[in-house]
Coordinates of C-alpha atoms (C1' of nucleotides) in Angstrom, one line a residue:
Chain A
I1 CA -120.9 -55.8 54.2
V2 CA -118.1 -58.2 55.4
T3 CA -120.4 -61.1 55.2
W4 CA -121.4 -60.3 51.7
N5 CA -117.8 -59.6 50.4
T6 CA -116.9 -63.1 51.8
M7 CA -119.6 -64.5 49.9
I8 CA -118.4 -62.7 46.8
S9 CA -114.9 -64.1 47.1
G10 CA -116.3 -67.4 48.1
Y11 CA -118.1 -67.9 44.9
A12 CA -115.2 -66.5 43.1
Q13 CA -113.0 -69.1 44.6
V14 CA -115.0 -72.0 43.4
G15 CA -115.3 -70.3 39.9
D16 CA -119.1 -69.5 40.2
M17 CA -118.7 -65.7 39.1
D18 CA -122.3 -65.5 38.2
N19 CA -123.3 -65.9 41.7
A20 CA -120.4 -63.6 42.8
F21 CA -121.8 -61.1 40.7
K22 CA -125.2 -61.6 41.8
I23 CA -124.4 -61.1 45.5
F24 CA -122.6 -58.1 44.4
E25 CA -125.4 -56.5 42.8
E26 CA -128.0 -57.6 45.6
M27 CA -125.9 -56.1 48.6
G28 CA -127.1 -52.8 49.7
E29 CA -124.1 -51.0 50.4
R30 CA -120.6 -51.9 48.7
N31 CA -117.1 -50.9 50.3
I32 CA -113.8 -51.1 48.4
V33 CA -113.4 -54.7 49.3
S34 CA -116.6 -55.4 47.4
W35 CA -115.4 -54.1 44.3
N36 CA -111.8 -55.7 44.8
S37 CA -113.4 -59.1 45.6
L38 CA -115.6 -59.0 42.3
I39 CA -112.6 -57.7 40.1
A40 CA -110.2 -60.2 41.4
G41 CA -112.9 -62.8 41.2
F42 CA -113.1 -62.0 37.3
L43 CA -109.3 -61.9 37.2
Q44 CA -108.9 -65.4 38.8
N45 CA -111.4 -66.9 36.6
G46 CA -109.8 -65.7 33.5
L47 CA -112.7 -63.1 32.8
Y48 CA -110.2 -60.2 32.2
L49 CA -112.7 -58.0 30.2
D50 CA -115.3 -58.1 33.0
A51 CA -112.5 -57.2 35.3
L52 CA -111.4 -54.3 33.4
K53 CA -115.3 -53.4 32.9
S54 CA -115.8 -53.5 36.5
F55 CA -112.7 -51.5 37.3
V56 CA -114.0 -48.9 34.9
S57 CA -117.8 -49.2 36.6
M58 CA -116.2 -48.5 40.0
G59 CA -114.6 -45.3 38.7
H60 CA -117.9 -44.1 37.1
E61 CA -119.7 -44.8 40.6
G62 CA -117.3 -42.4 42.1
K63 CA -115.3 -44.9 44.1
R64 CA -111.6 -44.4 44.3
P65 CA -109.4 -47.6 43.6
D66 CA -106.9 -48.6 46.3
H67 CA -103.8 -50.4 45.6
S68 CA -105.5 -53.9 45.3
T69 CA -107.9 -52.3 43.0
F70 CA -105.1 -51.0 40.7
A71 CA -103.1 -54.3 40.8
C72 CA -106.0 -56.0 39.5
G73 CA -106.8 -53.2 37.0
V74 CA -103.5 -53.4 35.6
S75 CA -103.2 -57.0 35.8
A76 CA -106.5 -57.2 33.4
C77 CA -104.6 -55.1 31.2
A78 CA -101.9 -57.2 31.1
H79 CA -103.8 -60.2 30.1
L80 CA -105.6 -58.2 27.4
A81 CA -102.8 -56.7 26.2
A82 CA -104.6 -53.5 26.4
L83 CA -101.7 -51.1 26.3
Q84 CA -103.4 -47.7 25.9
V85 CA -105.9 -48.6 28.9
G86 CA -102.9 -49.8 30.9
K87 CA -101.0 -46.5 30.4
Q88 CA -104.0 -44.6 31.5
I89 CA -104.2 -46.6 34.6
H90 CA -100.4 -46.2 35.2
L91 CA -100.9 -42.6 35.1
S92 CA -103.8 -42.5 37.7
V93 CA -101.7 -44.9 39.9
I94 CA -99.0 -42.1 40.0
K95 CA -101.7 -39.5 40.7
S96 CA -103.1 -41.4 43.5
G97 CA -99.8 -42.2 45.2
Y98 CA -99.9 -46.0 45.0
V99 CA -97.0 -46.0 42.3
K100 CA -94.7 -47.2 45.4
D101 CA -96.8 -50.3 46.1
L102 CA -95.0 -53.5 45.4
F103 CA -98.3 -55.4 44.0
V104 CA -99.0 -52.6 41.9
G105 CA -95.3 -52.0 40.8
N106 CA -95.3 -55.9 39.8
S107 CA -98.4 -55.8 37.8
L108 CA -97.0 -53.0 35.9
I109 CA -94.0 -55.0 34.6
T110 CA -96.2 -57.8 33.6
M111 CA -98.4 -55.4 32.0
Y112 CA -95.7 -53.5 30.0
A113 CA -94.0 -57.1 29.2
K114 CA -97.2 -58.7 28.1
C115 CA -98.0 -55.6 25.7
G116 CA -94.3 -56.0 24.3
R117 CA -92.7 -53.0 26.2
I118 CA -89.9 -55.0 27.7
R119 CA -87.9 -51.8 28.1
K120 CA -90.5 -49.9 29.9
A121 CA -91.0 -53.1 31.9
K122 CA -87.4 -52.9 33.0
L123 CA -87.7 -49.3 34.1
V124 CA -90.6 -50.0 36.3
F125 CA -88.4 -52.9 37.8
N126 CA -85.5 -50.5 38.3
D127 CA -87.9 -47.9 40.1
I128 CA -89.1 -50.3 42.8
D129 CA -87.1 -49.9 46.0
E130 CA -87.3 -53.4 47.1
V131 CA -88.0 -55.9 44.7
D132 CA -89.5 -59.4 45.6
I133 CA -89.5 -62.7 44.0
I134 CA -92.6 -61.7 42.2
S135 CA -91.0 -58.8 40.5
W136 CA -88.1 -61.0 39.4
N137 CA -90.5 -63.7 38.3
S138 CA -92.7 -61.1 36.4
L139 CA -89.5 -59.5 34.5
I140 CA -87.8 -62.9 33.8
A141 CA -91.2 -64.1 32.3
G142 CA -91.5 -60.8 30.2
Y143 CA -88.1 -61.5 28.7
A144 CA -89.2 -65.0 28.1
L145 CA -92.4 -64.0 26.3
N146 CA -90.6 -61.6 24.2
G147 CA -87.9 -64.0 23.1
Y148 CA -84.9 -62.5 25.0
G149 CA -83.6 -65.7 26.2
K150 CA -80.0 -64.2 27.0
E151 CA -81.4 -61.2 29.0
A152 CA -83.8 -63.7 31.2
I153 CA -80.8 -65.8 32.1
E154 CA -78.9 -62.8 33.0
L155 CA -81.7 -61.6 35.0
F156 CA -81.8 -64.8 36.6
E157 CA -78.1 -64.9 37.4
D158 CA -78.4 -61.3 39.1
M159 CA -81.0 -62.6 41.0
L160 CA -79.1 -65.5 42.6
M161 CA -76.3 -63.0 43.0
K162 CA -78.6 -60.9 45.1
G163 CA -79.3 -64.0 47.3
V164 CA -83.0 -64.5 46.3
A165 CA -83.7 -68.2 46.2
P166 CA -85.5 -68.9 42.8
D167 CA -89.0 -70.8 43.0
Q168 CA -90.7 -73.1 40.7
V169 CA -92.2 -70.1 38.8
T170 CA -88.8 -68.5 38.2
F171 CA -87.8 -71.9 36.5
I172 CA -90.9 -71.7 34.5
G173 CA -89.8 -68.4 33.1
V174 CA -86.1 -69.2 32.5
L175 CA -86.9 -72.5 30.9
S176 CA -89.3 -71.0 28.4
A177 CA -86.9 -68.2 27.8
C178 CA -84.4 -70.9 26.8
S179 CA -86.8 -72.7 24.6
H180 CA -88.0 -69.4 22.7
A181 CA -84.2 -68.5 22.1
G182 CA -82.9 -72.0 21.2
L183 CA -80.7 -72.2 24.2
V184 CA -80.9 -75.9 24.3
S185 CA -77.8 -76.9 26.4
Q186 CA -78.4 -73.9 28.7
G187 CA -82.1 -75.0 29.5
L188 CA -81.1 -78.6 29.9
K189 CA -78.3 -77.1 32.5
L190 CA -81.0 -75.2 34.2
F191 CA -83.5 -77.9 34.5
K192 CA -80.9 -80.2 36.1
S193 CA -79.8 -77.5 38.6
M194 CA -83.4 -77.0 39.6
T195 CA -84.0 -80.2 40.9
E196 CA -80.2 -80.8 42.0
V197 CA -79.1 -77.6 43.4
Y198 CA -82.3 -75.8 44.3
T199 CA -84.2 -79.3 45.1
I200 CA -87.4 -78.0 43.5
E201 CA -89.6 -80.7 42.3
P202 CA -90.4 -80.2 38.5
L203 CA -94.3 -79.4 37.6
V204 CA -95.9 -80.4 34.5
E205 CA -95.0 -76.9 33.2
H206 CA -91.3 -77.6 33.6
Y207 CA -91.5 -80.7 31.6
A208 CA -93.6 -78.9 28.9
C209 CA -90.5 -76.2 28.6
I210 CA -88.2 -79.0 28.2
V211 CA -90.1 -81.1 25.8
D212 CA -90.7 -77.8 23.8
L213 CA -87.0 -76.8 24.0
L214 CA -86.0 -80.3 22.8
S215 CA -89.0 -80.4 19.9
R216 CA -88.0 -77.1 18.7
A217 CA -84.3 -77.9 18.5
G218 CA -85.4 -81.1 16.4
R219 CA -84.4 -83.5 19.0
L220 CA -87.8 -85.1 18.9
K221 CA -86.5 -88.6 20.3
E222 CA -85.2 -87.1 23.5
A223 CA -88.5 -85.0 23.9
F224 CA -90.6 -88.2 23.6
E225 CA -88.5 -89.9 26.1
M226 CA -88.9 -87.0 28.3
V227 CA -92.7 -87.4 28.1
T228 CA -92.5 -91.1 28.6
E229 CA -89.9 -91.0 31.5
M230 CA -91.3 -87.9 33.5
K231 CA -92.0 -88.6 37.1
I232 CA -95.5 -87.1 37.0
K233 CA -98.4 -87.6 34.8
P234 CA -98.1 -86.0 31.6
N235 CA -101.1 -83.6 30.3
Chain B
rC1 C1' -113.5 -59.6 54.3
rU2 C1' -110.3 -58.4 48.8
rU3 C1' -104.8 -57.8 45.9
rU4 C1' -99.6 -59.0 41.8
rU5 C1' -95.8 -63.4 38.8
rU6 C1' -96.8 -69.2 36.1
rA7 C1' -95.5 -73.8 30.3
rC8 C1' -97.1 -75.8 25.3
rC9 C1' -100.7 -76.0 21.4
rA10 C1' -104.9 -73.7 18.8
rA11 C1' -107.8 -69.2 17.8
rU12 C1' -107.4 -63.7 17.8
rC13 C1' -104.7 -59.2 17.5

RNA sequence: CUUUUUACCAAUC
């Protein structure tokens, strides 16, 4: 079974979900990891509906999801903005006792945030005993997505005060928040601190946030200069 | 052997 499972995730990692699924169907006996590998594979390849369908099929076959399955199922709902299904899965998470799992908690934050339920996302965050960088990043990105620039920055500052070191994903979140909320000088300041204080090399995503920030503010000349002068190849 | 967070644009809701 382990060999078959490894093949499923191997195919998934190279983006070949047709063969991953073929292997899954052909194997005689499956365990929870077989299902998780398939569902995670769909998720990683952007096939969210297939991920969710597989999550449901698994239940129909009488298999109980574990923390990984739930994290993936909730994440699929997040990407699909499937709030009703997401809430249902949240209920079964509670019933099955996986509500304390960080991976599950973090995916719930994202799910509620992507469904526009930012207050609920914050509640889930607050309910987690020991949040990690992913929890912070998830909620910050959630605020950004929903246009709450000030809150995103406040959360970022809370994070720093708790001694958590931001990473590149954190900055994608805060910079995107600044762009959506029109916080131009804040955004530029954060971008500067990212490289100078936190010594994080900007990715194309960070430049995109700044170009977006400047462009939305009507500062097209500076936006253009940012594109032409950026250290990496623009996409 | 499997898990959660990651920008812009367009489309959809």
